[in-house]
CSV table of C-alpha atoms in Angstrom, one decimal:
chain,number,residue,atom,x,y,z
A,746,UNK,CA,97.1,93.0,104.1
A,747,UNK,CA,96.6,93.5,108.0
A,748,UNK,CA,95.7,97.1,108.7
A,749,UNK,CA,96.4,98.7,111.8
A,750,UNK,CA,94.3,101.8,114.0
A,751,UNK,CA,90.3,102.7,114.6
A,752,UNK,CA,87.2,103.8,112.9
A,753,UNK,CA,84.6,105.1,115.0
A,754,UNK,CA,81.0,103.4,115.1
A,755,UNK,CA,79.0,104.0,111.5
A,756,UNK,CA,82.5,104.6,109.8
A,757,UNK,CA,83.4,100.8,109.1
A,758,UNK,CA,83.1,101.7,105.0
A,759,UNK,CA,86.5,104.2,105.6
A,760,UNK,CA,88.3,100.7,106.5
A,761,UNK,CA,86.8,98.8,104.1
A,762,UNK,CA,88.2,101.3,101.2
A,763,UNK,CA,91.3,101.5,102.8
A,764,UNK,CA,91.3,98.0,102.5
A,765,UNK,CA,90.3,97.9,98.6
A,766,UNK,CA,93.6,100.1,97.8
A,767,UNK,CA,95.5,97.4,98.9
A,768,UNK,CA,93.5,94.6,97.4
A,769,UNK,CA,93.1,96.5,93.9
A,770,UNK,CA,94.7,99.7,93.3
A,771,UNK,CA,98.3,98.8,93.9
A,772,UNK,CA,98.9,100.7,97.3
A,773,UNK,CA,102.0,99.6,99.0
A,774,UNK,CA,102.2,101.8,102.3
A,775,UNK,CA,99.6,104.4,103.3
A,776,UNK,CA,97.5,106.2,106.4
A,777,UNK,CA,94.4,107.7,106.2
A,778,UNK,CA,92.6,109.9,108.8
A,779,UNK,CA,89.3,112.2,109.5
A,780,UNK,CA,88.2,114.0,111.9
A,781,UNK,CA,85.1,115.3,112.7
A,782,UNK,CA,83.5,118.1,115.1
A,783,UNK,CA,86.7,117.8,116.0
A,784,UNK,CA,87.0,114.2,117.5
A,785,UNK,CA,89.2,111.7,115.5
A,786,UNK,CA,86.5,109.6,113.9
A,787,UNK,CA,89.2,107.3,111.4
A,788,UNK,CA,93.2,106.5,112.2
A,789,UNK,CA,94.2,103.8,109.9
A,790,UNK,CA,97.8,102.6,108.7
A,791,UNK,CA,99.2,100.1,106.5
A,792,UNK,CA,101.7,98.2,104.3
A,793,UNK,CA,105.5,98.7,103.8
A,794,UNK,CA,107.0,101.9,104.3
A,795,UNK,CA,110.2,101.0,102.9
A,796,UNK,CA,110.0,98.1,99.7
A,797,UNK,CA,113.4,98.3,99.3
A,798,UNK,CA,113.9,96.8,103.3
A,799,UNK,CA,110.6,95.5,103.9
A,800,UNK,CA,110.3,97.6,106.4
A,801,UNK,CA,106.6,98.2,107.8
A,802,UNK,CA,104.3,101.3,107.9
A,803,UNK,CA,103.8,102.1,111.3
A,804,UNK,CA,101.9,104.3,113.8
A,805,UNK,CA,104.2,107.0,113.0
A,806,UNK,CA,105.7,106.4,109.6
A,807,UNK,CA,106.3,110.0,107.8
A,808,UNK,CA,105.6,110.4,104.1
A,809,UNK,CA,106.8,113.6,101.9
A,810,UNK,CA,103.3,114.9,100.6
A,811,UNK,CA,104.2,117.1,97.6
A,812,UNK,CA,102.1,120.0,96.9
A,813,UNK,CA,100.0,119.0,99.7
A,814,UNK,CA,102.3,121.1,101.9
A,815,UNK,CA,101.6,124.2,99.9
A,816,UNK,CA,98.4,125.0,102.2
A,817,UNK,CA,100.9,124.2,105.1
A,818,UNK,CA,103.4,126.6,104.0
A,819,UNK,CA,100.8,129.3,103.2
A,820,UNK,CA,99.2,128.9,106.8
A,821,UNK,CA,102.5,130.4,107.9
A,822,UNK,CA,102.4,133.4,105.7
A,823,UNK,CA,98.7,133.8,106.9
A,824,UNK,CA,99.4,133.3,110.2
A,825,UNK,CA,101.9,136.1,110.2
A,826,UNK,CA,99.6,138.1,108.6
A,827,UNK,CA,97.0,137.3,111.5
A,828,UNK,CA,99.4,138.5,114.2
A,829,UNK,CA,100.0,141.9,112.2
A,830,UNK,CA,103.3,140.9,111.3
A,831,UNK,CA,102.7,140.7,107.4
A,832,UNK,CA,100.4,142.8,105.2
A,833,UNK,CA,99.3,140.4,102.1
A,834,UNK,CA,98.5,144.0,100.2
A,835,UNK,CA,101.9,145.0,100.5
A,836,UNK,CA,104.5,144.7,98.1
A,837,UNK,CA,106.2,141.7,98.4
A,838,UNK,CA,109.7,144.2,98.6
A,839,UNK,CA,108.6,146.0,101.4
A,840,UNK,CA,109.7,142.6,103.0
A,841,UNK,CA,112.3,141.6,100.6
A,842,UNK,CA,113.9,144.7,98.6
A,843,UNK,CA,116.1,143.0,96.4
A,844,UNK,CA,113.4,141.3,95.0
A,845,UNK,CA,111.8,144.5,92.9
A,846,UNK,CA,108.8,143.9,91.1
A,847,UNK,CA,107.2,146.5,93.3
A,848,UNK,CA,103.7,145.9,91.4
A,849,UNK,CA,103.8,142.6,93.2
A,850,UNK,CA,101.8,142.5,96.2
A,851,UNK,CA,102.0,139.2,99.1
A,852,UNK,CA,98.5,138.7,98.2
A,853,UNK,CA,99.6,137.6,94.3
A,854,UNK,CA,102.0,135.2,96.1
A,855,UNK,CA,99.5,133.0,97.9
A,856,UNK,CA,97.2,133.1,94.5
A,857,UNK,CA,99.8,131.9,92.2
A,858,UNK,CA,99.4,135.4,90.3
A,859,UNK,CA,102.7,136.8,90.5
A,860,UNK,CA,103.9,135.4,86.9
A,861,UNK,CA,107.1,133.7,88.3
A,862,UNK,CA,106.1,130.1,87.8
A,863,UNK,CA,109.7,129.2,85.8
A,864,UNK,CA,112.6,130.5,86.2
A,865,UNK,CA,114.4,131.4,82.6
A,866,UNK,CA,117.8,130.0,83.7
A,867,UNK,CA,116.4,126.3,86.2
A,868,UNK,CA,118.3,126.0,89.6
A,869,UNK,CA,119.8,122.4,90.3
A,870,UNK,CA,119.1,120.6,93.2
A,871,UNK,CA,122.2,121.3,94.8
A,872,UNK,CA,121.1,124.8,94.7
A,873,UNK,CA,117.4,124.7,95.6
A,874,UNK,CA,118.8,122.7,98.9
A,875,UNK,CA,121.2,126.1,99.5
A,876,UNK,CA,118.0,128.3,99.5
A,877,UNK,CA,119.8,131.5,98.6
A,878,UNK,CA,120.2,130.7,94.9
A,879,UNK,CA,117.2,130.2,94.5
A,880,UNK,CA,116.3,133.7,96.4
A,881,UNK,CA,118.9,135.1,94.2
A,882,UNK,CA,117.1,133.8,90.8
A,883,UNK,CA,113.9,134.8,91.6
A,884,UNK,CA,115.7,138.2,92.5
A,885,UNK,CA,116.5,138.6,89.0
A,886,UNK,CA,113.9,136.4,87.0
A,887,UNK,CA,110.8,139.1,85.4
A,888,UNK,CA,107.6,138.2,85.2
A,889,UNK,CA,106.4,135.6,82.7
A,890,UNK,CA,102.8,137.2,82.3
A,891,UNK,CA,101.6,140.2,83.6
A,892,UNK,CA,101.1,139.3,87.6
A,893,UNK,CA,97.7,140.0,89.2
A,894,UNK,CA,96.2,138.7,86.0
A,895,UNK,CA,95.9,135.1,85.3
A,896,UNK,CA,96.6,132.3,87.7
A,897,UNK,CA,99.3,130.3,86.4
A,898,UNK,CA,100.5,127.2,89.2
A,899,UNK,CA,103.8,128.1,90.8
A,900,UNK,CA,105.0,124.6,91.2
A,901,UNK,CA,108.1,125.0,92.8
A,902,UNK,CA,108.8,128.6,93.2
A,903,UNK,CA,105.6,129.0,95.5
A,904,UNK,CA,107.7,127.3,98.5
A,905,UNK,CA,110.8,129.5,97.7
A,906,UNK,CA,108.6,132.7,96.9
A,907,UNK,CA,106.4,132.6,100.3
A,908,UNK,CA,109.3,130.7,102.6
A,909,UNK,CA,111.2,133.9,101.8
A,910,UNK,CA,108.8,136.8,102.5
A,911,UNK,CA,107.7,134.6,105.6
A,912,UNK,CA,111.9,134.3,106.7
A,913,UNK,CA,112.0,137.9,106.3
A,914,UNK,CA,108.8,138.7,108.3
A,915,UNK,CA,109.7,136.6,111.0
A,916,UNK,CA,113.4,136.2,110.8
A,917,UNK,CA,113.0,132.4,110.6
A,918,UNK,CA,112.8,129.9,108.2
A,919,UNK,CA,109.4,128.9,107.2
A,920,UNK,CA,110.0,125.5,108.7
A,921,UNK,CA,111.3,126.6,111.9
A,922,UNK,CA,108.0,129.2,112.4
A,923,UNK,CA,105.7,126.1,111.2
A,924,UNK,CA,107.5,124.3,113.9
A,925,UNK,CA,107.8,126.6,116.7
A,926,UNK,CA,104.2,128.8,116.0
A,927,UNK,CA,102.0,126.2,114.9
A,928,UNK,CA,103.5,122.1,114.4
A,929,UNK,CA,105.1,122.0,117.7
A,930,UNK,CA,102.1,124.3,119.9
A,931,UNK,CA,99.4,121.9,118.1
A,932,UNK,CA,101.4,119.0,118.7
A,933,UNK,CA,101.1,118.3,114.5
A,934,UNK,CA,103.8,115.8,113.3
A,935,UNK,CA,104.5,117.8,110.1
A,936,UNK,CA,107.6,119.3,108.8
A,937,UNK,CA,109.1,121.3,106.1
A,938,UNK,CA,112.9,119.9,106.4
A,939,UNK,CA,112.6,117.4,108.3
A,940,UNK,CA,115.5,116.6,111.1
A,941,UNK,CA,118.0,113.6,110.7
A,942,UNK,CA,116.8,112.2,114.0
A,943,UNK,CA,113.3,111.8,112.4
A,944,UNK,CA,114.7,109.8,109.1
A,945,UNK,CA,113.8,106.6,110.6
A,946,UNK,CA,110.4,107.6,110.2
A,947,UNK,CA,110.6,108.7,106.5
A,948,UNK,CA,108.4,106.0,104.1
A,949,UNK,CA,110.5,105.8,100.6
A,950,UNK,CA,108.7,107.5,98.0
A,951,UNK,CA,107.9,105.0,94.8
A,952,UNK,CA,106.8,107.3,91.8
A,953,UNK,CA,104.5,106.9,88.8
A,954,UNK,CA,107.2,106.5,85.9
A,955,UNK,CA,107.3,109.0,83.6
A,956,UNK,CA,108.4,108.4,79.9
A,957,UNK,CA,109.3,112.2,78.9
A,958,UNK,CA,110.5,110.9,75.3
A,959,UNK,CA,106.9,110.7,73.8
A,960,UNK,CA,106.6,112.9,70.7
A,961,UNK,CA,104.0,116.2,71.9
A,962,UNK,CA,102.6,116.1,68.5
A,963,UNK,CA,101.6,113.0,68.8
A,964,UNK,CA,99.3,113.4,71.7
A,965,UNK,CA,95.9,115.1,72.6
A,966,UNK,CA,96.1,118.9,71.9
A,967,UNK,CA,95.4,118.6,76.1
A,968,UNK,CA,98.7,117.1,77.0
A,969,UNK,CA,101.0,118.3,74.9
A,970,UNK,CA,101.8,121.0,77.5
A,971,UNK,CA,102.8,118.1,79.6
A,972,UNK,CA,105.5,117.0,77.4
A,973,UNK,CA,106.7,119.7,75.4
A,974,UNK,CA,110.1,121.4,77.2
A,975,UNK,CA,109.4,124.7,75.5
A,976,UNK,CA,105.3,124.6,77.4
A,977,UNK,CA,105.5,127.1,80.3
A,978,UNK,CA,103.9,124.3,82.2
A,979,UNK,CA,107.1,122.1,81.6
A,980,UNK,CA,109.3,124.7,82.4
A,981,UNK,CA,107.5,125.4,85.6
A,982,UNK,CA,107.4,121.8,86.5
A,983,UNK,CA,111.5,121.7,85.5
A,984,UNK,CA,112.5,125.4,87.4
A,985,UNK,CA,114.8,122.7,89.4
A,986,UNK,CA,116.8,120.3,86.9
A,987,UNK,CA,117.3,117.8,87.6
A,988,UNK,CA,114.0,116.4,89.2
A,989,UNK,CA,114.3,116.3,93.1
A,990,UNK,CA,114.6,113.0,95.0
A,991,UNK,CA,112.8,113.5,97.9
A,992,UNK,CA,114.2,109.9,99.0
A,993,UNK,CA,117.5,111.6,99.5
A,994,UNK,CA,118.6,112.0,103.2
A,995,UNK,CA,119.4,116.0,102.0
A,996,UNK,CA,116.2,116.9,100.1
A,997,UNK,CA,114.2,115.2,103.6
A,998,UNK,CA,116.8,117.8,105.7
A,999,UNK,CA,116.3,120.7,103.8
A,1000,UNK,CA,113.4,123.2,103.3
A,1001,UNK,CA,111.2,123.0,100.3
A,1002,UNK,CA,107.6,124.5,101.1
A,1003,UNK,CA,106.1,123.7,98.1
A,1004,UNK,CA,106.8,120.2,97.9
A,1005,UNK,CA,108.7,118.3,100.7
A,1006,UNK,CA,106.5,119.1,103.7
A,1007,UNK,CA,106.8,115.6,105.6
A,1008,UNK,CA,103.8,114.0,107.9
A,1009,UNK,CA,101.6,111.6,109.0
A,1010,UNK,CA,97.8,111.3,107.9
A,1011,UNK,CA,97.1,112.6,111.6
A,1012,UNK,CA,99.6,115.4,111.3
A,1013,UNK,CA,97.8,116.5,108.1
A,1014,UNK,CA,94.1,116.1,109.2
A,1015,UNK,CA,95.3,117.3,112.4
A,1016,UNK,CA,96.1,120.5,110.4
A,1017,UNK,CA,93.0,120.8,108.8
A,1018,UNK,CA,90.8,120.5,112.1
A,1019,UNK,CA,93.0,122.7,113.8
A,1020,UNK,CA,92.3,125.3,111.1
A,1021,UNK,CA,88.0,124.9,111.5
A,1022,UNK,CA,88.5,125.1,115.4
A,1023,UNK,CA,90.4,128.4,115.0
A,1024,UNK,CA,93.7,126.9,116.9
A,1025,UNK,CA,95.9,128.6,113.9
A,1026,UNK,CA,94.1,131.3,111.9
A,1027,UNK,CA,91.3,133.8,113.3
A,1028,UNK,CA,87.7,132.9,111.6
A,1029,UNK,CA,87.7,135.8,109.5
A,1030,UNK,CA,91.1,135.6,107.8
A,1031,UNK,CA,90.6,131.7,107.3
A,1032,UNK,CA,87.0,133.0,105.9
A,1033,UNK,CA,89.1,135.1,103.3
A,1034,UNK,CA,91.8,132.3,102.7
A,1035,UNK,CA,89.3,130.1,101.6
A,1036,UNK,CA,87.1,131.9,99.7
A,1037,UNK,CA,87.7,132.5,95.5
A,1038,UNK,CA,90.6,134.8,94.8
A,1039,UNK,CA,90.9,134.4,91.4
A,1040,UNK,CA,89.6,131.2,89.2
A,1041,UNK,CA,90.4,130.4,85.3
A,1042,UNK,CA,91.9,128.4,83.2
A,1043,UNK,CA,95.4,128.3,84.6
A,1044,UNK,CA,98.0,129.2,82.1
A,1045,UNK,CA,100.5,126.3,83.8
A,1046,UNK,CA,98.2,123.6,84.4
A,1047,UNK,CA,95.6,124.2,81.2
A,1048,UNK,CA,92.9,123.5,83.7
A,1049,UNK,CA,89.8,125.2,85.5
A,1050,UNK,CA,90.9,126.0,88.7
A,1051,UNK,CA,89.3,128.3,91.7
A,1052,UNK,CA,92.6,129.4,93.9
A,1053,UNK,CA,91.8,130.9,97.8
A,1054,UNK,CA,94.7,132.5,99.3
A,1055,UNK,CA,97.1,129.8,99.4
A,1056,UNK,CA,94.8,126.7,99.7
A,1057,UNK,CA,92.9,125.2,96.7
A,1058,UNK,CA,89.1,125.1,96.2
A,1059,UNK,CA,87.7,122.3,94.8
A,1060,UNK,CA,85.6,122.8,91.5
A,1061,UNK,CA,82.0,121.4,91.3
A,1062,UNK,CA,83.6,118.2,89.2
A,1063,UNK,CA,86.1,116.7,91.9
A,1064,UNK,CA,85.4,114.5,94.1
A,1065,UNK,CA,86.6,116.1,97.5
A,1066,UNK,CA,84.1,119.0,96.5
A,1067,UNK,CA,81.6,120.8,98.8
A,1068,UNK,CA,80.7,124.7,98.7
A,1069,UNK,CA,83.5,125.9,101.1
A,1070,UNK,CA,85.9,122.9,101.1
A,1071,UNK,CA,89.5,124.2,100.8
A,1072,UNK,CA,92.8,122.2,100.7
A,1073,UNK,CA,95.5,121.1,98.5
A,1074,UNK,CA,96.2,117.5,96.7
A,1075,UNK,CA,99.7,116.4,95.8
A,1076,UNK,CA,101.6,114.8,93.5
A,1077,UNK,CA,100.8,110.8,93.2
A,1078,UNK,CA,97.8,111.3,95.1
A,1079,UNK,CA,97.6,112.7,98.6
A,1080,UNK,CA,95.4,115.1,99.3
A,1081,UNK,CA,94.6,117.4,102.8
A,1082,UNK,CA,90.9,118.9,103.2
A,1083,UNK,CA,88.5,120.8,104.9
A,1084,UNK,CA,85.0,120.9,104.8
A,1085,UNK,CA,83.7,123.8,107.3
A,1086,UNK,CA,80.0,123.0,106.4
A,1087,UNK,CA,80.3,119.2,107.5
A,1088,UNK,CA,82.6,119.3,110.2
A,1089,UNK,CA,84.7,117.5,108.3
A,1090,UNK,CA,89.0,117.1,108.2
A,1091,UNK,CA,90.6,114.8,106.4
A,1092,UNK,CA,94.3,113.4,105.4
A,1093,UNK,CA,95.6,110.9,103.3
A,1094,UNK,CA,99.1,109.6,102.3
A,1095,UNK,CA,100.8,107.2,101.2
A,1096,UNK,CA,104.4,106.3,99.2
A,1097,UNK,CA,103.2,104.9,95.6
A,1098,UNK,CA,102.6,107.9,93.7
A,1099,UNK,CA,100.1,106.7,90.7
A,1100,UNK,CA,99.2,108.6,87.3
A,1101,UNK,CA,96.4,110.9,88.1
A,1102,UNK,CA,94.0,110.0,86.1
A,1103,UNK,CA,94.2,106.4,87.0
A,1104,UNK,CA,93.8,107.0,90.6
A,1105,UNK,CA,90.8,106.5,92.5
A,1106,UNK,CA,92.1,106.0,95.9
A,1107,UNK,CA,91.7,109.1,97.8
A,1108,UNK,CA,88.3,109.6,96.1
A,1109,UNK,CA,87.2,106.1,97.8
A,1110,UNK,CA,88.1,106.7,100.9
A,1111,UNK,CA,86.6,110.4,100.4
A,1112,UNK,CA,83.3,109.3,99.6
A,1113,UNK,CA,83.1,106.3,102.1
A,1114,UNK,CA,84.3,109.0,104.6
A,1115,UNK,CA,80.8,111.1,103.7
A,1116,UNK,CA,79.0,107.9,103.3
């Protein structure tokens, strides 16, 4: 598989693991880039963007990250808050009155605490591309656990939750201020709804299959969350029903902030060195963002996690891990990081989602990056 773009001197093993995906873990399209101190030290593409056409990944080939645009979208809320414009220890009504809950600060928004993971009655797609049903639901949906307790992962309604209190902060969409405040000053190809005159660029998404007819009780005590429709984490994962195809030319156009932010690997590591240079947040806020909020099992995702204010911390287990790293992974295995103690900014992605726990890709081309 010919691969395409430069490694600086001494970071040859980055190429050669970029390499290995394609050689042995099934990658079909994918970019990876670092950065550090600042100067672009890996740009790397290659493969098919498009099986379906053949077409090739290129220089500039997009790819819809997932939840990897959560720290994306919650950069906008933070930057907001930077400028004065939004208090995270208000209530989230001060901002938005119809949504009540006045015992719900901004603050439990970023940290996933604000008990609104599912929504009792799911939106469709048609719907979560509208935007203001799904403003309306959360409107009227009450809390699933008492908020500002446990962490429990808001999926999908983290995009709609924050994209809502930042549109009423700002009086723009979430993906317009990311465009016009930080994408577009920092010259970052991301974008959350991304325009028809970019399509072109758009890789086609190929995901893990699922098979959601396995018996829960026949599975580890673990997974059965996973599978079971009743499990708050499967009605988190389902608050839209049907699943969203993010190959569709109207999920691309539209805004979803938790999970259709659309990039390059530059545009993402771009991102993340922007954010240790302080080009988008002060020092002391990002200091604050990325620091331990709350941490737990989380009552969606049955895991340990440590959750900053918006972004994800490693834990001491994971393989992007260091003291202070901050970022966020996404479904079928990209992943955006920071790590202020080396220097380091890093972002993968690619358009063949794989299982998890199967997937070893990033974590190569992680640990050849610190190698």
């Amino acid at each position: 598989m010919p691969l395409n773009g430069t490694t600086a001197p001494g970071f040859e093993p980055v190429r050669d693991a970029f390499a290995a995906n394609f050689e042995h873990h099934d990658e079909i399209g994918a970019a990876v880039c670092v950065y550090l101190h600042g100067e672009k030290v890996v740009d790397l593409w290659g493969g098919v963007a498009d099986p379906e056409t053949g077409r090739p990944w290129t220089e500039d080939t997009l790819q819809v990250v997932f939840s990897t645009t959560k720290a994306i979208t919650a950069a906008c809320a933070l930057h907001l808050a930077d400028r004065g414009l939004l208090d995270l220890d208000a209530p989230v009504a001060d901002y938005w009155p119809e949504f009540g809950k006045p015992e719900i600060p901004v603050r439990w928004l970023l940290t996933h605490q604000a008990g609104l993971a599912a929504l009792d009655k799911p939106v469709t797609p048609a719907e979560a591309i509208a935007w203001e049903p799904v403003v309306a639901a959360l409107e009227a949906q009450q809390p699933l656990w008492t908020p500002g307790t446990e962490p429990g992962y808001h999926a999908h309604t983290f995009g709609w939750l924050v994209g809502e209190v930042v549109r009423r902060a700002s009086g723009r969409t979430l993906g317009t201020y990311l465009r016009e405040e930080i994408a577009g000053p920092l010259g970052l190809d991301f974008w959350i709804g991304l325009p028809p005159s970019e399509h072109h660029r758009a890789a086609r998404i190929v995901s893990p299959k699922i098979d959601l007819s396995v018996d829960p009780a026949t599975l580890p005590e673990e997974l059965r969350p996973y599978f079971d429709p009743a499990s708050l984490t499967m009605r988190a994962s389902m608050a839209v029903t049907p699943f969203l195809n993010h190959n569709d030319p109207m999920e691309l156009a539209a805004e979803f902030p938790a999970s259709n932010g659309a990039g390059s690997a530059r545009g993402l590591a771009g991102f993340y060195a922007a954010l240790l240079d302080g080009r988008i947040l002060s020092p002391e806020l990002l200091a604050e963002a990325t620091t331990e909020q709350v941490g737990g099992v989380d009552k969606v995702l049955r895991v340990p996690v440590r959750v900053g204010l918006g972004f994800g911390l490693p834990n001491p287990d994971e393989f992007w891990y260091g003291p202070r790293a901050f970022g966020f992974p996404g479904y079928g295995g990209s992943l955006g990081f920071a790590d202020p103690d080396r220097g380091l900014a890093f972002g993968y992605v690619m358009n063949h989602g794989q299982h998890a726990a199967n997937d070893r890709r990033a974590a190569d081309l992680v640990r050849a990056a610190y190698s």
